[in-house]
Amino acid sequence: MIRVLIVDDELLLRKGIQALIDGESDMQVVGMLANGEEVLKELDAIKPDIILMDIHMPRLDGIKTTVKLKQMNSNVKVIFLTANISEEEVIRGISAGGDGFLVKEIYPDDLFRSIRDIHRGQHVLSYDVAKILVKSIRKLSLNKCQLLAKRLENHGLSFTKRELEVACHLVEGLDNRQIAQKLYLGEGTVKNYISEIYQKLNVRYRDEAIQFIERLLR
């Protein structure tokens, strides 16, 4: 039997999750608490296998609570629950020892599956959280021009190194004179590179080219 502790400052949400989980034959709710301070006081007495923890709580938020409780018992698994998640919180939560991130709009069957997977030692991320994490990793591993080159390649487009540099400066909002100064080129040369970019992207205007490149970089 998987012992689940629910930690959220909203009573109605705690009760709703409890009703769902207690309907499953292989898991049960062994406690419901309203904030992180209560978790640290009651952890040894409740002895949960998994904690469903709201990130945004008063007094002691879910991430800070997780840091402390993992020091007390590293075997306890923590699934963060949140309505809104930021890149900073994803990174902080993983660094704190979180085993999963789920949005509160999750379907019951997906919640049950996540609890079972994490109990078996896996890590679980909802789609929204995984998307944020992927973007973060890409930003760490590739600069904008490198990322643009990869995205262009995926669309069957090949830019020279200079064309990539000019394209990256285009989306930064630089005019031809500013691009020329950045790259130590003549304005006429920059204009020729921009014409080549238009041709490869099959566009006619600067705004169209910028919008196309911005879509690739999202």
C-alpha positions as YAML, in Angstrom:
chain: A
units: angstrom
residues:
- id: 1
  name: MET
  ca: [0.00, 0.00, 0.00]
- id: 2
  name: ILE
  ca: [1.40, 3.40, -1.02]
- id: 3
  name: ARG
  ca: [1.08, 5.88, 1.84]
- id: 4
  name: VAL
  ca: [0.35, 9.39, 0.55]
- id: 5
  name: LEU
  ca: [0.52, 12.66, 2.46]
- id: 6
  name: ILE
  ca: [-1.27, 15.67, 0.93]
- id: 7
  name: VAL
  ca: [0.13, 19.13, 1.70]
- id: 8
  name: ASP
  ca: [-1.82, 22.14, 0.42]
- id: 9
  name: ASP
  ca: [-3.20, 25.27, 2.03]
- id: 10
  name: GLU
  ca: [-6.57, 24.81, 0.27]
- id: 11
  name: LEU
  ca: [-8.84, 22.52, 2.30]
- id: 12
  name: LEU
  ca: [-11.19, 21.82, -0.60]
- id: 13
  name: LEU
  ca: [-8.31, 20.66, -2.80]
- id: 14
  name: ARG
  ca: [-6.95, 18.41, -0.05]
- id: 15
  name: LYS
  ca: [-10.35, 16.81, 0.42]
- id: 16
  name: GLY
  ca: [-10.82, 16.34, -3.33]
- id: 17
  name: ILE
  ca: [-7.47, 14.62, -3.80]
- id: 18
  name: GLN
  ca: [-8.11, 12.45, -0.74]
- id: 19
  name: ALA
  ca: [-11.44, 11.25, -2.15]
- id: 20
  name: LEU
  ca: [-9.77, 10.31, -5.43]
- id: 21
  name: ILE
  ca: [-6.80, 8.50, -3.93]
- id: 22
  name: ASP
  ca: [-8.78, 6.59, -1.34]
- id: 23
  name: GLY
  ca: [-10.78, 5.07, -4.18]
- id: 24
  name: GLU
  ca: [-7.67, 3.22, -5.38]
- id: 25
  name: SER
  ca: [-6.92, -0.20, -3.94]
- id: 26
  name: ASP
  ca: [-3.11, 0.18, -3.79]
- id: 27
  name: MET
  ca: [-2.82, 3.62, -2.16]
- id: 28
  name: GLN
  ca: [-4.26, 5.57, 0.74]
- id: 29
  name: VAL
  ca: [-4.07, 9.06, 2.19]
- id: 30
  name: VAL
  ca: [-2.37, 8.88, 5.59]
- id: 31
  name: GLY
  ca: [-2.45, 12.59, 6.35]
- id: 32
  name: MET
  ca: [-3.45, 16.05, 5.14]
- id: 33
  name: LEU
  ca: [-1.53, 19.18, 6.18]
- id: 34
  name: ALA
  ca: [-1.81, 22.86, 5.30]
- id: 35
  name: ASN
  ca: [1.80, 24.07, 5.19]
- id: 36
  name: GLY
  ca: [5.46, 23.12, 5.21]
- id: 37
  name: GLU
  ca: [6.01, 23.72, 8.91]
- id: 38
  name: GLU
  ca: [3.37, 21.09, 9.74]
- id: 39
  name: VAL
  ca: [5.10, 18.62, 7.42]
- id: 40
  name: LEU
  ca: [8.40, 18.93, 9.24]
- id: 41
  name: LYS
  ca: [6.69, 18.45, 12.61]
- id: 42
  name: GLU
  ca: [4.57, 15.47, 11.57]
- id: 43
  name: LEU
  ca: [6.85, 13.65, 9.10]
- id: 44
  name: ASP
  ca: [8.20, 11.05, 11.53]
- id: 45
  name: ALA
  ca: [4.74, 10.33, 12.95]
- id: 46
  name: ILE
  ca: [2.94, 10.01, 9.60]
- id: 47
  name: LYS
  ca: [5.71, 8.13, 7.74]
- id: 48
  name: PRO
  ca: [4.46, 8.72, 4.17]
- id: 49
  name: ASP
  ca: [5.95, 7.08, 1.10]
- id: 50
  name: ILE
  ca: [4.99, 9.98, -1.15]
- id: 51
  name: ILE
  ca: [4.10, 13.59, -0.42]
- id: 52
  name: LEU
  ca: [1.90, 15.57, -2.80]
- id: 53
  name: MET
  ca: [3.18, 19.06, -2.07]
- id: 54
  name: ASP
  ca: [1.85, 22.41, -3.24]
- id: 55
  name: ILE
  ca: [4.75, 24.68, -4.24]
- id: 56
  name: HIS
  ca: [3.07, 27.94, -3.28]
- id: 57
  name: MET
  ca: [2.19, 27.87, 0.41]
- id: 58
  name: PRO
  ca: [2.38, 30.52, 3.14]
- id: 59
  name: ARG
  ca: [4.99, 30.43, 5.92]
- id: 60
  name: LEU
  ca: [7.17, 27.76, 4.29]
- id: 61
  name: ASP
  ca: [6.79, 26.99, 0.59]
- id: 62
  name: GLY
  ca: [6.98, 23.52, -0.92]
- id: 63
  name: ILE
  ca: [10.52, 23.82, -2.27]
- id: 64
  name: LYS
  ca: [12.06, 25.02, 1.01]
- id: 65
  name: THR
  ca: [10.10, 22.34, 2.86]
- id: 66
  name: THR
  ca: [11.44, 19.66, 0.53]
- id: 67
  name: VAL
  ca: [15.05, 20.68, 1.16]
- id: 68
  name: LYS
  ca: [14.52, 20.24, 4.90]
- id: 69
  name: LEU
  ca: [12.48, 17.04, 4.79]
- id: 70
  name: LYS
  ca: [14.92, 15.31, 2.42]
- id: 71
  name: GLN
  ca: [17.59, 15.95, 5.04]
- id: 72
  name: MET
  ca: [15.34, 14.29, 7.59]
- id: 73
  name: ASN
  ca: [14.36, 11.33, 5.40]
- id: 74
  name: SER
  ca: [15.86, 11.00, 1.93]
- id: 75
  name: ASN
  ca: [13.60, 8.04, 1.10]
- id: 76
  name: VAL
  ca: [10.41, 10.11, 1.07]
- id: 77
  name: LYS
  ca: [9.33, 10.96, -2.47]
- id: 78
  name: VAL
  ca: [7.96, 14.43, -3.22]
- id: 79
  name: ILE
  ca: [5.61, 15.34, -6.05]
- id: 80
  name: PHE
  ca: [5.17, 19.08, -6.48]
- id: 81
  name: LEU
  ca: [1.69, 20.30, -7.37]
- id: 82
  name: THR
  ca: [1.17, 23.72, -8.88]
- id: 83
  name: ALA
  ca: [-1.31, 25.75, -10.87]
- id: 84
  name: ASN
  ca: [1.41, 27.98, -12.34]
- id: 85
  name: ILE
  ca: [5.03, 27.04, -12.79]
- id: 86
  name: SER
  ca: [8.08, 29.07, -13.81]
- id: 87
  name: GLU
  ca: [11.47, 28.00, -15.12]
- id: 88
  name: GLU
  ca: [13.11, 29.18, -11.90]
- id: 89
  name: GLU
  ca: [10.76, 27.04, -9.78]
- id: 90
  name: VAL
  ca: [11.34, 23.94, -11.92]
- id: 91
  name: ILE
  ca: [15.10, 24.25, -11.53]
- id: 92
  name: ARG
  ca: [14.84, 25.04, -7.81]
- id: 93
  name: GLY
  ca: [12.44, 22.16, -7.23]
- id: 94
  name: ILE
  ca: [14.63, 19.60, -8.98]
- id: 95
  name: SER
  ca: [17.69, 20.89, -7.13]
- id: 96
  name: ALA
  ca: [15.77, 20.55, -3.86]
- id: 97
  name: GLY
  ca: [15.20, 16.85, -4.52]
- id: 98
  name: GLY
  ca: [11.72, 16.88, -6.03]
- id: 99
  name: ASP
  ca: [10.78, 13.59, -7.69]
- id: 100
  name: GLY
  ca: [7.93, 14.91, -9.81]
- id: 101
  name: PHE
  ca: [6.13, 18.02, -11.01]
- id: 102
  name: LEU
  ca: [2.42, 17.94, -11.82]
- id: 103
  name: VAL
  ca: [-0.06, 20.68, -12.67]
- id: 104
  name: LYS
  ca: [-3.22, 20.73, -10.58]
- id: 105
  name: GLU
  ca: [-5.40, 20.36, -13.69]
- id: 106
  name: ILE
  ca: [-4.11, 16.79, -14.09]
- id: 107
  name: TYR
  ca: [-6.59, 13.99, -14.82]
- id: 108
  name: PRO
  ca: [-7.12, 11.53, -11.93]
- id: 109
  name: ASP
  ca: [-5.77, 8.54, -13.90]
- id: 110
  name: ASP
  ca: [-2.60, 10.48, -14.71]
- id: 111
  name: LEU
  ca: [-2.21, 11.37, -11.02]
- id: 112
  name: PHE
  ca: [-2.54, 7.72, -9.97]
- id: 113
  name: ARG
  ca: [-0.06, 6.59, -12.62]
- id: 114
  name: SER
  ca: [2.42, 9.27, -11.52]
- id: 115
  name: ILE
  ca: [2.17, 8.19, -7.89]
- id: 116
  name: ARG
  ca: [2.81, 4.56, -8.83]
- id: 117
  name: ASP
  ca: [5.70, 5.44, -11.15]
- id: 118
  name: ILE
  ca: [7.41, 7.60, -8.54]
- id: 119
  name: HIS
  ca: [6.88, 4.92, -5.89]
- id: 120
  name: ARG
  ca: [8.79, 2.56, -8.20]
- id: 121
  name: GLY
  ca: [11.69, 5.01, -8.31]
- id: 122
  name: GLN
  ca: [10.94, 6.91, -11.51]
- id: 123
  name: HIS
  ca: [10.69, 10.66, -12.01]
- id: 124
  name: VAL
  ca: [7.58, 12.25, -13.49]
- id: 125
  name: LEU
  ca: [7.08, 15.63, -15.18]
- id: 126
  name: SER
  ca: [3.83, 16.95, -16.60]
- id: 127
  name: TYR
  ca: [3.93, 18.18, -20.20]
- id: 128
  name: ASP
  ca: [4.04, 21.86, -19.24]
- id: 129
  name: VAL
  ca: [6.92, 21.33, -16.83]
- id: 130
  name: ALA
  ca: [8.88, 19.16, -19.27]
- id: 131
  name: LYS
  ca: [8.49, 21.85, -21.92]
- id: 132
  name: ILE
  ca: [9.93, 24.48, -19.56]
- id: 133
  name: LEU
  ca: [12.84, 22.20, -18.67]
- id: 134
  name: VAL
  ca: [13.65, 21.48, -22.30]
- id: 135
  name: LYS
  ca: [13.72, 25.21, -23.08]
- id: 136
  name: SER
  ca: [16.03, 25.79, -20.12]
- id: 137
  name: ILE
  ca: [18.44, 23.06, -21.24]
- id: 138
  name: ARG
  ca: [18.49, 24.44, -24.76]
- id: 139
  name: LYS
  ca: [19.36, 27.89, -23.50]
- id: 140
  name: LEU
  ca: [22.25, 26.45, -21.49]
- id: 141
  name: SER
  ca: [23.64, 24.31, -24.31]
- id: 142
  name: LEU
  ca: [23.09, 26.52, -27.36]
- id: 143
  name: ASN
  ca: [23.36, 30.22, -28.00]
- id: 144
  name: LYS
  ca: [20.72, 31.90, -30.14]
- id: 145
  name: CYS
  ca: [22.60, 31.58, -33.44]
- id: 146
  name: GLN
  ca: [23.41, 27.92, -32.82]
- id: 147
  name: LEU
  ca: [19.78, 27.23, -31.97]
- id: 148
  name: LEU
  ca: [18.62, 29.07, -35.09]
- id: 149
  name: ALA
  ca: [21.01, 27.00, -37.23]
- id: 150
  name: LYS
  ca: [19.53, 23.79, -35.81]
- id: 151
  name: ARG
  ca: [15.95, 24.98, -36.36]
- id: 152
  name: LEU
  ca: [16.73, 26.10, -39.93]
- id: 153
  name: GLU
  ca: [18.35, 22.75, -40.62]
- id: 154
  name: ASN
  ca: [15.20, 21.02, -39.40]
- id: 155
  name: HIS
  ca: [13.27, 23.02, -42.01]
- id: 156
  name: GLY
  ca: [15.70, 22.09, -44.77]
- id: 157
  name: LEU
  ca: [17.29, 25.56, -44.83]
- id: 158
  name: SER
  ca: [21.03, 26.18, -44.87]
- id: 159
  name: PHE
  ca: [22.50, 29.55, -43.87]
- id: 160
  name: THR
  ca: [26.15, 30.54, -44.06]
- id: 161
  name: LYS
  ca: [27.84, 31.67, -40.86]
- id: 162
  name: ARG
  ca: [27.51, 35.33, -41.90]
- id: 163
  name: GLU
  ca: [23.85, 34.90, -42.81]
- id: 164
  name: LEU
  ca: [23.18, 33.39, -39.39]
- id: 165
  name: GLU
  ca: [24.91, 36.29, -37.67]
- id: 166
  name: VAL
  ca: [22.94, 38.82, -39.71]
- id: 167
  name: ALA
  ca: [19.67, 36.96, -39.05]
- id: 168
  name: CYS
  ca: [20.32, 36.93, -35.30]
- id: 169
  name: HIS
  ca: [20.97, 40.68, -35.33]
- id: 170
  name: LEU
  ca: [17.79, 41.21, -37.35]
- id: 171
  name: VAL
  ca: [15.64, 39.71, -34.59]
- id: 172
  name: GLU
  ca: [17.45, 41.89, -32.06]
- id: 173
  name: GLY
  ca: [15.98, 44.89, -33.90]
- id: 174
  name: LEU
  ca: [19.26, 46.25, -35.29]
- id: 175
  name: ASP
  ca: [19.18, 48.25, -38.53]
- id: 176
  name: ASN
  ca: [21.61, 47.70, -41.41]
- id: 177
  name: ARG
  ca: [24.09, 50.30, -40.17]
- id: 178
  name: GLN
  ca: [24.17, 48.78, -36.66]
- id: 179
  name: ILE
  ca: [24.59, 45.25, -38.06]
- id: 180
  name: ALA
  ca: [27.44, 46.48, -40.25]
- id: 181
  name: GLN
  ca: [29.17, 47.98, -37.24]
- id: 182
  name: LYS
  ca: [28.70, 44.81, -35.17]
- id: 183
  name: LEU
  ca: [30.13, 42.56, -37.87]
- id: 184
  name: TYR
  ca: [32.73, 45.00, -39.28]
- id: 185
  name: LEU
  ca: [31.09, 44.92, -42.71]
- id: 186
  name: GLY
  ca: [29.95, 47.52, -45.19]
- id: 187
  name: GLU
  ca: [26.26, 48.42, -45.22]
- id: 188
  name: GLY
  ca: [26.03, 47.26, -48.85]
- id: 189
  name: THR
  ca: [27.40, 43.86, -47.87]
- id: 190
  name: VAL
  ca: [24.87, 43.57, -45.04]
- id: 191
  name: LYS
  ca: [22.09, 44.49, -47.47]
- id: 192
  name: ASN
  ca: [23.23, 41.69, -49.80]
- id: 193
  name: TYR
  ca: [23.19, 39.17, -46.93]
- id: 194
  name: ILE
  ca: [19.68, 40.27, -45.97]
- id: 195
  name: SER
  ca: [18.54, 39.80, -49.59]
- id: 196
  name: GLU
  ca: [19.91, 36.25, -49.50]
- id: 197
  name: ILE
  ca: [18.06, 35.60, -46.23]
- id: 198
  name: TYR
  ca: [14.80, 36.86, -47.76]
- id: 199
  name: GLN
  ca: [15.28, 34.55, -50.73]
- id: 200
  name: LYS
  ca: [16.00, 31.48, -48.58]
- id: 201
  name: LEU
  ca: [13.03, 32.18, -46.29]
- id: 202
  name: ASN
  ca: [10.80, 32.99, -49.29]
- id: 203
  name: VAL
  ca: [9.78, 36.37, -47.87]
- id: 204
  name: ARG
  ca: [9.84, 39.90, -49.29]
- id: 205
  name: TYR
  ca: [9.96, 42.18, -46.28]
- id: 206
  name: ARG
  ca: [12.08, 42.65, -43.18]
- id: 207
  name: ASP
  ca: [9.13, 42.16, -40.79]
- id: 208
  name: GLU
  ca: [8.25, 38.85, -42.45]
- id: 209
  name: ALA
  ca: [11.82, 37.60, -42.08]
- id: 210
  name: ILE
  ca: [11.96, 38.64, -38.41]
- id: 211
  name: GLN
  ca: [8.61, 36.97, -37.65]
- id: 212
  name: PHE
  ca: [9.74, 33.76, -39.39]
- id: 213
  name: ILE
  ca: [12.98, 33.64, -37.40]
- id: 214
  name: GLU
  ca: [11.23, 34.46, -34.11]
- id: 215
  name: ARG
  ca: [8.82, 31.53, -34.66]
- id: 216
  name: LEU
  ca: [11.78, 29.21, -35.16]
- id: 217
  name: LEU
  ca: [13.38, 30.40, -31.92]
- id: 218
  name: ARG
  ca: [10.31, 29.87, -29.73]
...
